[in-house]
């Protein structure tokens, strides 16, 4: 495994009227060249802040990246100058967001907006860039690309706009695409189209994907690796198939059990009691202990760190890690 | 579950879409088109569909929060349209709605206790001295702690606000509740808590639900019967079990196969539909689904298929010429 992106001990905080909130607190992970990794967790767990920190798009003030390194291709992105960072964005790492309408300029044609990226990053001429834009629309399977290229964002549906965003993101052949909830605003049949397209394009171009989502079903079907975040920390990490077959951290287990699923006709759902604590009122020790069914007195005393738990998996719960064989965890206490 | 508590008969709601500045592009949108269905007492009818399918409009029509363009809604045998304002208001006590967005549906200037008590006061359901106690009991029941009685909505998370919305609906002891995407804005672990609350309350209070959602997984957990909508029409209507194990309509089949799941086994072959939901301003002739349908034939382009019972199972209705 070749590390393309390696985030080490990332720390991002926000200063608000109520005080300091550490939204991302010591997050570390690696993304291999050409791989697909999902970053999952509930609202406020820090997944989007992690992505925005990698791209250095945290608005400051109120946000500050306080520590850590973001190694991409041998360089620490956090130490680059603004001009160098601009060259990385779009060229090496591209990003797409949940709501394409807010990321597109409403008064410019989609062709102009795709071509602009090519002119800036690839120094293409006007005409060449326009032609390349048409090819990009073709790549993302927009029908009649030669005509659609001259339309404005409001003339397109949500699904088509997200295709345009993908075309724009891929126009400079990035090596990593960060997609922040790219299908959350879309209907399920359109979501299926977009996810399928992203997977096909990943195979075709060899780029790596960091997919941020709250939908565990999407993770199971479209990603190889998964990082589960809770209250600013990664609590479990591993191959999707392993983690979903035998989730180790009590939070991951609770999350998977509380998922409504097909075939669950008329059943009550298992739940995790309580809710995510606000960042300024985190409990001492393990941040999940208030909601955890296995919590013990020791959980309040020490802050659990991510540790190796068998084949390529790490997680932040000493209780469940000590139990050994992960495959057997479901039947344990 | 025997008699129909709520019944819609050939219900139609059309909106006229304003054109642009020059009067072009206007037209009529049939948001709900010829919908006839029944909800039995004590049952949950799940209404599922994508954006623009008309599911929320149908929910509002059921409560006469919108006036139908044609057809009628009967509640407990009474035609809602025939009721004078006063009596409609009396009947409204028995029908409530819980909205998707718990941020927009609670008055930010009212305290939690007052929000929940408002319906009781308006309908004069309890002597003044007892209102507070009843509100506190309700708060406890929906999982809100008693000491939040004097707090304001902005101090609460989405899940807690949704509990307030549910308590407010329950305050007038309704028999029928329209729940319009009540868990869609919530995180998974919170959504599960709220969904369970709906299930438990139904058992305790013999409630009847019309539960609207775009999420087939949520709908399956809560519904006894399911109506699948596409462009204003019900295309399939059947008991939940039967719709999930043997969907008949090609649209339902595609919708089910598009749901991302964490399970390996039981995975159906994915049918990724081409194209998008057509504009309701200009729906395709014949079966509205035909441009995206893998099975479409000549007939589907001309004739609108009727919702009719399946030969092998009379409780399972589908609107498809071929299925």
XYZ file of C-alpha atoms in Angstrom:
656
model
C 0.000 0.000 0.000
C 1.338 3.295 -1.099
C 0.266 6.248 0.987
C -0.997 9.059 -1.238
C -2.406 11.152 1.561
C -1.394 10.781 5.127
C -3.082 12.818 7.829
C -1.153 12.832 11.086
C -2.595 14.019 14.353
C -4.702 16.746 12.754
C -6.157 19.248 15.165
C -8.661 21.897 14.100
C -10.494 24.187 16.453
C -13.035 26.968 16.285
C -13.193 29.994 18.505
C -16.728 31.001 19.313
C -18.365 33.331 21.774
C -18.870 30.416 24.117
C -15.228 29.459 23.939
C -12.945 27.093 22.135
C -14.348 24.019 20.393
C -11.941 21.394 19.138
C -13.844 19.983 16.151
C -11.090 17.644 14.984
C -8.933 16.332 17.789
C -5.904 14.314 16.769
C -7.166 12.573 13.651
C -4.743 10.335 11.759
C -5.279 8.154 8.713
C -3.732 7.192 5.401
C -5.288 6.954 1.970
C -3.601 4.684 -0.530
C -3.157 5.583 -4.167
C -6.312 4.682 -6.125
C -8.234 3.478 -3.075
C -11.662 4.464 -1.839
C -12.146 5.439 1.764
C -15.334 6.443 3.526
C -15.405 8.887 6.409
C -18.604 8.267 8.357
C -20.210 9.680 11.440
C -23.172 11.735 12.595
C -23.608 15.496 12.358
C -20.964 17.387 14.230
C -18.468 14.522 14.487
C -15.888 16.482 12.502
C -15.908 14.688 9.164
C -16.438 17.766 6.995
C -13.998 19.804 9.090
C -11.400 17.089 8.508
C -11.925 17.338 4.738
C -11.888 21.127 4.762
C -8.691 21.077 6.807
C -7.010 18.812 4.262
C -7.963 21.304 1.557
C -7.051 24.207 3.857
C -10.458 25.719 3.275
C -11.249 26.322 6.933
C -12.418 29.873 7.300
C -10.152 31.719 9.681
C -11.295 33.213 11.963
C -13.135 31.440 13.559
C -11.352 28.213 12.542
C -7.701 27.362 13.091
C -5.670 24.295 12.216
C -3.704 23.960 15.433
C -1.522 20.991 14.799
C -0.602 17.913 12.843
C 0.556 17.260 9.313
C -1.228 16.541 6.051
C 1.317 14.753 3.884
C 0.414 14.560 0.226
C 2.937 13.146 -2.174
C 5.823 13.884 0.171
C 4.811 17.465 0.994
C 3.103 18.782 4.102
C 0.097 20.707 2.785
C -0.185 22.606 6.043
C 3.204 24.226 5.480
C 2.612 25.329 1.884
C 2.187 28.963 0.939
C -1.238 30.064 -0.264
C -0.121 30.165 -3.930
C 1.307 26.645 -3.770
C -1.820 25.417 -2.035
C -3.961 26.898 -4.791
C -2.031 24.820 -7.291
C -2.742 21.690 -5.243
C -6.474 22.346 -5.071
C -8.156 21.235 -8.251
C -4.956 19.919 -9.770
C -3.946 17.269 -7.231
C -6.919 17.172 -4.903
C -10.407 18.121 -6.029
C -13.522 18.401 -3.922
C -17.251 18.218 -4.536
C -20.000 19.179 -2.129
C -23.503 18.175 -1.161
C -25.426 20.956 -2.824
C -24.140 21.554 -6.347
C -26.289 24.645 -6.844
C -24.359 26.585 -4.239
C -21.004 25.566 -5.715
C -21.867 26.618 -9.262
C -21.950 30.198 -10.452
C -25.549 30.863 -11.535
C -24.692 33.518 -14.128
C -22.076 31.573 -16.087
C -22.665 28.646 -18.433
C -21.505 25.291 -17.165
C -19.109 25.088 -20.129
C -17.463 28.341 -19.093
C -17.074 27.115 -15.526
C -15.481 23.820 -16.508
C -13.274 25.528 -19.092
C -12.153 28.085 -16.535
C -10.575 25.407 -14.377
C -8.730 24.052 -17.413
C -7.517 27.471 -18.458
C -6.210 28.259 -15.000
C -4.629 24.936 -14.143
C -3.693 23.621 -17.571
C -3.097 26.905 -19.419
C -5.304 25.754 -22.272
C -6.519 28.268 -24.859
C -10.122 29.356 -24.838
C -11.197 27.101 -27.647
C -9.272 24.062 -26.478
C -10.649 24.469 -22.984
C -14.231 24.668 -24.307
C -13.721 21.503 -26.329
C -12.235 19.791 -23.310
C -15.309 20.857 -21.323
C -17.552 19.111 -23.848
C -15.437 15.961 -23.507
C -15.730 16.152 -19.726
C -19.528 16.367 -19.961
C -19.440 13.336 -22.209
C -17.294 11.533 -19.644
C -19.878 12.115 -16.914
C -22.598 10.856 -19.254
C -24.569 14.032 -19.723
C -26.758 13.573 -22.799
C -26.155 15.939 -25.750
C -22.950 17.379 -24.252
C -22.332 19.692 -27.212
C -25.605 21.506 -26.525
C -25.703 21.188 -22.739
C -22.305 22.822 -22.416
C -23.902 26.209 -23.129
C -26.666 25.908 -20.524
C -26.825 27.598 -17.129
C -26.929 25.711 -13.816
C -30.594 26.528 -13.132
C -31.591 24.767 -16.346
C -30.281 21.475 -15.001
C -31.733 19.055 -12.440
C -29.944 18.276 -9.175
C -28.491 15.058 -10.552
C -27.209 16.770 -13.699
C -25.649 19.547 -11.642
C -23.805 17.013 -9.550
C -22.523 15.461 -12.790
C -21.281 18.901 -13.819
C -19.501 19.273 -10.476
C -17.857 15.895 -10.995
C -16.831 16.904 -14.540
C -15.307 20.070 -13.144
C -13.543 18.250 -10.339
C -12.072 15.651 -12.676
C -11.107 18.064 -15.445
C -7.531 18.375 -14.196
C -7.031 14.679 -13.432
C -6.766 14.959 -9.659
C -5.151 12.086 -7.800
C -7.581 12.428 -4.935
C -11.244 13.369 -5.040
C -12.886 14.390 -1.784
C -16.661 14.082 -2.048
C -18.602 15.570 0.884
C -22.081 13.996 0.972
C -22.305 14.162 -2.842
C -25.624 12.346 -3.112
C -27.383 13.326 0.094
C -29.609 15.894 -1.613
C -30.547 13.536 -4.447
C -33.359 11.044 -4.873
C -32.440 7.424 -4.417
C -32.628 6.467 -8.113
C -30.445 9.464 -9.026
C -28.088 8.685 -6.146
C -27.593 5.218 -7.601
C -26.674 6.750 -10.982
C -24.159 9.199 -9.493
C -22.474 6.625 -7.252
C -22.167 4.215 -10.136
C -20.662 6.969 -12.276
C -18.142 7.893 -9.588
C -17.067 4.307 -9.246
C -16.635 3.876 -13.003
C -14.617 7.077 -13.224
C -12.407 6.029 -10.354
C -11.579 2.817 -12.147
C -10.942 4.662 -15.381
C -8.719 7.396 -13.944
C -7.068 5.615 -11.029
C -7.758 8.465 -8.633
C -8.326 7.857 -4.952
C -11.633 8.772 -3.332
C -12.410 10.087 0.127
C -16.175 9.868 0.479
C -17.801 11.658 3.376
C -21.230 10.315 4.150
C -23.649 9.509 6.931
C -25.207 6.678 4.908
C -23.679 3.373 5.915
C -25.397 1.624 3.008
C -23.491 3.811 0.557
C -20.254 2.970 2.375
C -20.920 -0.760 2.232
C -21.521 -0.699 -1.482
C -18.979 1.803 -2.735
C -15.904 1.925 -0.509
C -12.982 -0.307 0.447
C -11.861 1.349 3.672
C -13.885 3.054 6.366
C -13.076 5.544 9.102
C -15.723 6.009 11.780
C -15.631 9.337 13.587
C -17.243 10.327 16.873
C -16.970 13.724 18.567
C -13.847 14.823 16.691
C -11.981 11.531 16.893
C -11.572 8.478 14.687
C -12.895 5.618 16.814
C -12.564 2.759 14.362
C -10.805 2.144 11.105
C -10.492 -0.832 8.800
C -11.630 -2.585 5.631
C -15.346 -2.019 5.021
C -16.105 -5.727 4.767
C -14.387 -6.469 8.112
C -15.808 -3.537 10.021
C -19.365 -4.140 8.847
C -19.197 -7.892 9.403
C -17.794 -7.485 12.924
C -17.893 -3.890 14.164
C -15.588 -3.592 17.152
C -16.134 -0.197 18.723
C -19.391 0.065 20.702
C -20.299 3.200 18.744
C -19.881 1.484 15.382
C -21.935 -1.435 16.620
C -24.699 0.837 17.862
C -24.720 2.784 14.634
C -25.033 -0.329 12.508
C -27.771 -1.739 14.689
C -29.841 1.444 14.645
C -29.860 1.522 10.862
C -33.296 0.950 9.364
C -32.857 -1.793 6.823
C -34.813 -3.552 4.165
C -36.355 -6.693 5.589
C -37.047 -4.996 8.924
C -40.790 -4.898 8.519
C -42.675 -3.766 11.619
C -39.679 -4.021 13.932
C -38.515 -1.582 16.550
C -34.961 -0.478 15.954
C -32.055 -0.882 18.314
C -30.921 2.548 19.462
C -27.974 4.307 21.019
C -29.291 6.155 24.067
C -28.785 9.895 24.389
C -27.099 12.053 21.822
C -23.712 13.331 20.716
C -22.396 15.654 23.447
C -21.648 19.254 22.476
C -17.922 19.804 21.900
C -17.622 22.121 24.868
C -19.198 19.613 27.215
C -17.372 16.386 26.396
C -17.223 13.844 29.181
C -13.857 13.018 30.700
C -12.061 9.937 29.440
C -13.822 8.195 26.574
C -16.139 10.591 24.763
C -18.674 7.879 24.052
C -18.914 6.485 27.580
C -22.174 8.265 28.524
C -23.962 6.429 25.728
C -22.010 3.191 25.839
C -23.594 -0.028 27.043
C -20.250 -1.529 28.023
C -18.858 1.488 29.870
C -16.961 0.827 33.108
C -15.460 3.054 35.761
C -12.096 2.918 33.979
C -13.615 4.567 30.883
C -13.935 7.854 32.760
C -10.335 7.853 33.852
C -8.373 7.474 30.637
C -8.852 8.809 27.129
C -8.636 5.775 24.835
C -6.285 6.048 21.872
C -6.524 4.246 18.562
C -4.771 0.905 18.803
C -4.078 -2.052 16.546
C -6.755 -4.694 16.830
C -5.804 -7.433 14.455
C -5.523 -7.429 10.694
C -5.188 -3.840 9.552
C -7.803 -2.606 11.983
C -7.508 0.017 14.614
C -10.003 1.208 17.126
C -10.269 3.288 20.248
C -11.801 1.069 22.910
C -9.472 -0.947 25.157
C -12.354 -3.029 26.523
C -13.339 -4.514 23.227
C -9.839 -4.702 21.858
C -8.730 -6.924 24.725
C -11.497 -9.352 24.025
C -9.334 -10.543 21.192
C -10.896 -12.216 18.230
C -12.989 -9.587 16.521
C -15.125 -12.080 14.714
C -16.549 -13.219 18.018
C -17.323 -9.769 19.380
C -20.997 -9.757 18.456
C -21.728 -12.587 20.851
C -19.705 -11.093 23.716
C -21.201 -8.955 26.529
C -57.933 -2.907 11.903
C -61.245 -3.031 10.173
C -63.058 0.130 9.182
C -61.449 2.848 7.147
C -60.666 5.882 9.285
C -59.569 7.944 6.328
C -60.513 7.550 2.722
C -59.545 9.509 -0.367
C -61.710 9.228 -3.462
C -60.307 10.195 -6.873
C -58.364 12.961 -5.175
C -56.794 15.567 -7.471
C -54.756 18.624 -6.591
C -53.470 20.837 -9.347
C -51.456 23.991 -9.025
C -51.127 26.535 -11.756
C -47.493 27.263 -12.339
C -46.798 30.874 -13.076
C -44.915 31.398 -16.297
C -41.884 33.598 -16.618
C -41.985 37.358 -16.863
C -43.439 37.095 -20.347
C -46.139 34.614 -19.438
C -44.379 31.737 -21.130
C -43.767 28.349 -19.625
C -46.800 28.443 -17.349
C -49.177 25.540 -17.053
C -50.878 23.208 -14.661
C -49.119 20.772 -12.395
C -51.131 17.823 -11.218
C -49.325 17.330 -7.929
C -51.791 14.645 -6.907
C -53.647 12.896 -9.648
C -56.602 10.603 -9.106
C -55.590 9.052 -5.793
C -58.058 6.696 -4.122
C -56.985 4.877 -1.008
C -58.059 3.969 2.499
C -56.304 3.981 5.831
C -57.802 1.655 8.379
C -58.102 2.509 12.024
C -54.911 1.645 13.911
C -52.883 1.121 10.779
C -49.860 2.893 9.334
C -49.961 3.641 5.655
C -46.462 4.425 4.406
C -46.354 6.843 1.491
C -43.087 6.694 -0.384
C -41.817 8.452 -3.474
C -39.104 10.715 -4.818
C -39.151 14.509 -4.883
C -42.110 15.802 -6.834
C -44.088 12.588 -6.498
C -46.849 14.419 -4.632
C -46.536 12.601 -1.325
C -46.460 15.706 0.869
C -49.323 17.295 -1.076
C -51.343 14.132 -0.506
C -50.617 14.326 3.236
C -51.812 17.918 3.396
C -54.943 17.093 1.409
C -55.788 14.378 3.911
C -55.983 17.032 6.629
C -57.620 19.596 4.362
C -54.663 21.880 4.891
C -54.994 22.154 1.102
C -58.279 22.223 -0.760
C -58.600 19.459 -3.343
C -59.179 20.430 -6.981
C -61.394 17.389 -7.418
C -62.350 14.285 -5.521
C -62.872 14.107 -1.768
C -61.443 13.086 1.564
C -63.591 11.275 4.096
C -62.571 11.135 7.730
C -64.518 8.679 9.823
C -67.246 8.664 7.193
C -67.525 12.455 6.987
C -66.668 14.339 3.802
C -64.185 16.996 4.945
C -65.112 19.392 2.164
C -68.746 19.446 3.272
C -67.922 20.666 6.768
C -68.400 24.260 7.768
C -65.362 25.924 9.294
C -66.438 25.434 12.914
C -67.026 21.746 12.587
C -63.897 21.248 10.565
C -62.026 22.838 13.420
C -63.610 20.436 15.875
C -62.666 17.511 13.706
C -59.116 18.798 13.352
C -58.532 17.954 16.978
C -58.597 14.352 15.881
C -56.104 14.831 13.067
C -52.595 16.169 13.544
C -49.386 16.572 11.575
C -45.710 16.214 12.454
C -43.387 18.023 10.078
C -39.971 17.181 8.701
C -38.162 20.279 9.798
C -38.317 20.632 13.553
C -36.462 23.930 13.182
C -39.081 25.630 11.054
C -42.200 24.185 12.631
C -41.795 25.429 16.198
C -42.450 29.060 17.088
C -39.073 30.376 18.274
C -40.701 32.879 20.632
C -42.753 30.350 22.548
C -41.544 28.224 25.413
C -41.649 24.452 24.995
C -44.436 24.024 27.523
C -46.588 26.664 25.843
C -46.022 25.123 22.400
C -47.258 21.761 23.609
C -50.147 23.248 25.589
C -51.431 25.460 22.787
C -53.626 22.827 21.163
C -55.155 21.887 24.518
C -56.022 25.501 25.183
C -57.398 26.174 21.718
C -59.629 23.136 21.844
C -60.375 23.667 25.532
C -59.475 20.113 26.426
C -58.412 20.478 30.015
C -59.171 22.774 32.909
C -56.454 25.376 33.263
C -55.121 23.962 36.460
C -54.539 20.593 34.881
C -52.922 21.689 31.622
C -49.436 21.958 33.041
C -49.551 18.530 34.598
C -50.791 16.997 31.371
C -48.073 18.722 29.378
C -45.420 17.474 31.794
C -46.762 13.935 31.492
C -46.631 14.163 27.722
C -43.104 15.539 27.783
C -42.039 12.658 29.924
C -43.723 10.212 27.579
C -41.912 11.482 24.480
C -38.568 11.529 26.271
C -38.138 15.179 27.202
C -37.034 15.968 30.710
C -39.514 17.940 32.803
C -37.128 20.791 33.472
C -37.169 21.959 29.847
C -40.764 23.191 30.210
C -39.680 26.836 30.270
C -36.969 26.628 27.600
C -37.087 27.906 24.025
C -36.821 25.770 20.850
C -33.415 27.133 19.820
C -31.851 25.527 22.859
C -32.656 22.078 21.516
C -31.141 19.617 19.081
C -33.070 18.351 16.061
C -34.081 15.126 17.783
C -35.419 16.921 20.853
C -37.349 19.385 18.715
C -38.934 16.487 16.893
C -40.013 15.129 20.290
C -41.611 18.512 20.996
C -43.404 18.320 17.641
C -44.719 14.870 18.520
C -45.825 15.950 22.002
C -47.633 18.917 20.480
C -49.482 16.621 18.088
C -50.396 14.203 20.895
C -51.597 16.957 23.212
C -55.051 17.025 21.637
C -55.416 13.220 21.744
C -55.768 12.763 17.997
C -56.674 9.503 16.339
C -54.903 10.239 13.051
C -51.434 11.699 12.491
C -49.791 12.626 9.216
C -46.021 12.355 9.736
C -44.267 14.125 6.896
C -40.639 12.949 6.715
C -40.283 13.175 10.512
C -36.889 11.468 10.681
C -35.322 12.621 7.416
C -33.448 15.539 8.942
C -32.108 13.488 11.845
C -28.962 11.436 12.323
C -29.266 7.658 12.203
C -29.080 7.027 15.951
C -31.567 9.812 16.710
C -33.847 8.851 13.812
C -34.066 5.323 15.217
C -35.150 6.672 18.622
C -37.885 8.792 17.035
C -39.081 5.963 14.800
C -39.391 3.695 17.843
C -41.327 6.410 19.637
C -43.831 6.503 16.770
C -44.187 2.714 16.899
C -44.689 2.631 20.681
C -47.168 5.510 20.709
C -49.230 3.820 18.058
C -49.571 0.725 20.203
C -50.365 2.646 23.376
C -52.854 5.052 21.897
C -54.267 3.118 18.964
C -53.095 5.819 16.585
C -53.523 5.754 12.826
C -50.623 7.105 10.763
C -50.003 8.315 7.266
C -46.216 8.159 7.316
C -44.543 9.993 4.463
C -40.901 9.364 3.587
C -38.539 9.124 0.658
C -36.635 6.401 2.514
C -37.882 2.895 1.770
C -35.999 1.458 4.725
C -37.727 3.763 7.195
C -41.103 3.117 5.561
C -40.676 -0.634 5.891
C -40.008 -0.457 9.619
C -43.118 1.494 10.444
C -45.762 0.655 7.827
C -48.466 -1.964 7.655
C -49.308 -1.018 4.102
C -47.325 1.027 1.601
C -48.343 3.332 -1.247
C -45.625 4.060 -3.809
C -46.115 7.346 -5.658
C -44.690 8.529 -8.945
C -45.553 11.888 -10.512
C -48.747 12.388 -8.560
C -50.165 8.902 -8.889
C -50.104 5.856 -6.661
C -48.395 3.208 -8.785
C -48.407 0.417 -6.224
C -50.381 -0.160 -3.033
C -49.956 -3.279 -0.949
C -49.217 -4.709 2.493
C -45.637 -3.812 3.482
C -44.440 -7.390 3.530
C -45.751 -8.056 0.085
C -44.369 -4.860 -1.445
C -40.879 -5.553 -0.116
C -40.767 -9.249 -0.931
C -42.579 -9.198 -4.265
C -42.809 -5.717 -5.732
C -44.863 -5.732 -8.916
C -44.466 -2.317 -10.493
C -41.182 -1.801 -12.382
C -40.742 1.550 -10.632
C -41.054 -0.014 -7.176
C -38.599 -2.694 -8.216
C -36.074 -0.109 -9.388
C -36.591 2.001 -6.273
C -36.005 -0.981 -4.006
C -32.916 -2.081 -5.845
C -31.464 1.440 -5.659
C -31.467 1.485 -1.853
C -27.909 1.114 -0.631
C -27.757 -1.573 2.052
C -25.135 -2.939 4.377
C -26.237 -6.519 3.882
C -24.546 -8.787 1.396
C -27.162 -11.467 1.252
C -30.583 -10.946 -0.192
C -29.209 -8.243 -2.443
C -31.346 -7.924 -5.529
C -29.849 -7.253 -8.912
C -29.554 -3.504 -9.173
C -31.703 -1.844 -11.792
C -30.159 1.593 -12.281
C -32.880 3.638 -13.924
C -31.797 5.806 -16.794
C -33.012 9.357 -17.062
C -34.680 11.450 -14.402
C -38.122 12.094 -13.044
C -39.848 14.085 -15.821
C -41.173 17.550 -15.112
C -44.636 17.355 -13.557
C -45.499 20.369 -15.722
C -45.182 18.254 -18.760
C -45.634 14.608 -17.789
C -45.228 11.947 -20.465
C -48.472 10.668 -22.004
C -49.758 7.223 -21.085
C -47.931 5.709 -18.142
C -45.833 8.537 -16.687
C -43.047 6.068 -15.939
C -42.691 4.721 -19.484
C -39.654 6.796 -20.582
C -37.590 5.244 -17.772
C -39.233 1.834 -17.721
C -37.199 -1.161 -18.863
C -40.363 -3.009 -19.916
C -42.311 -0.262 -21.699
C -44.318 -1.202 -24.775
C -46.393 0.722 -27.287
C -49.489 0.596 -25.119
C -47.671 2.213 -22.171
C -47.039 5.317 -24.250
C -50.750 5.838 -24.876
C -52.941 4.486 -22.098
C -52.728 5.515 -18.456
C -52.663 2.269 -16.456
C -55.178 1.941 -13.637
C -54.355 0.865 -10.124
C -55.838 -2.618 -9.949
C -55.657 -5.686 -7.747
C -53.318 -8.490 -8.697
C -54.971 -11.688 -9.788
C -53.057 -13.838 -7.300
C -53.396 -11.402 -4.381
C -56.360 -9.070 -4.072
C -54.671 -6.927 -1.395
C -51.816 -6.047 -3.735
C -52.590 -3.316 -6.269
C -50.332 -2.155 -9.058
C -50.752 0.345 -11.882
C -48.942 -1.317 -14.752
C -50.256 -2.710 -18.031
C -47.702 -5.490 -17.912
C -47.606 -6.492 -14.237
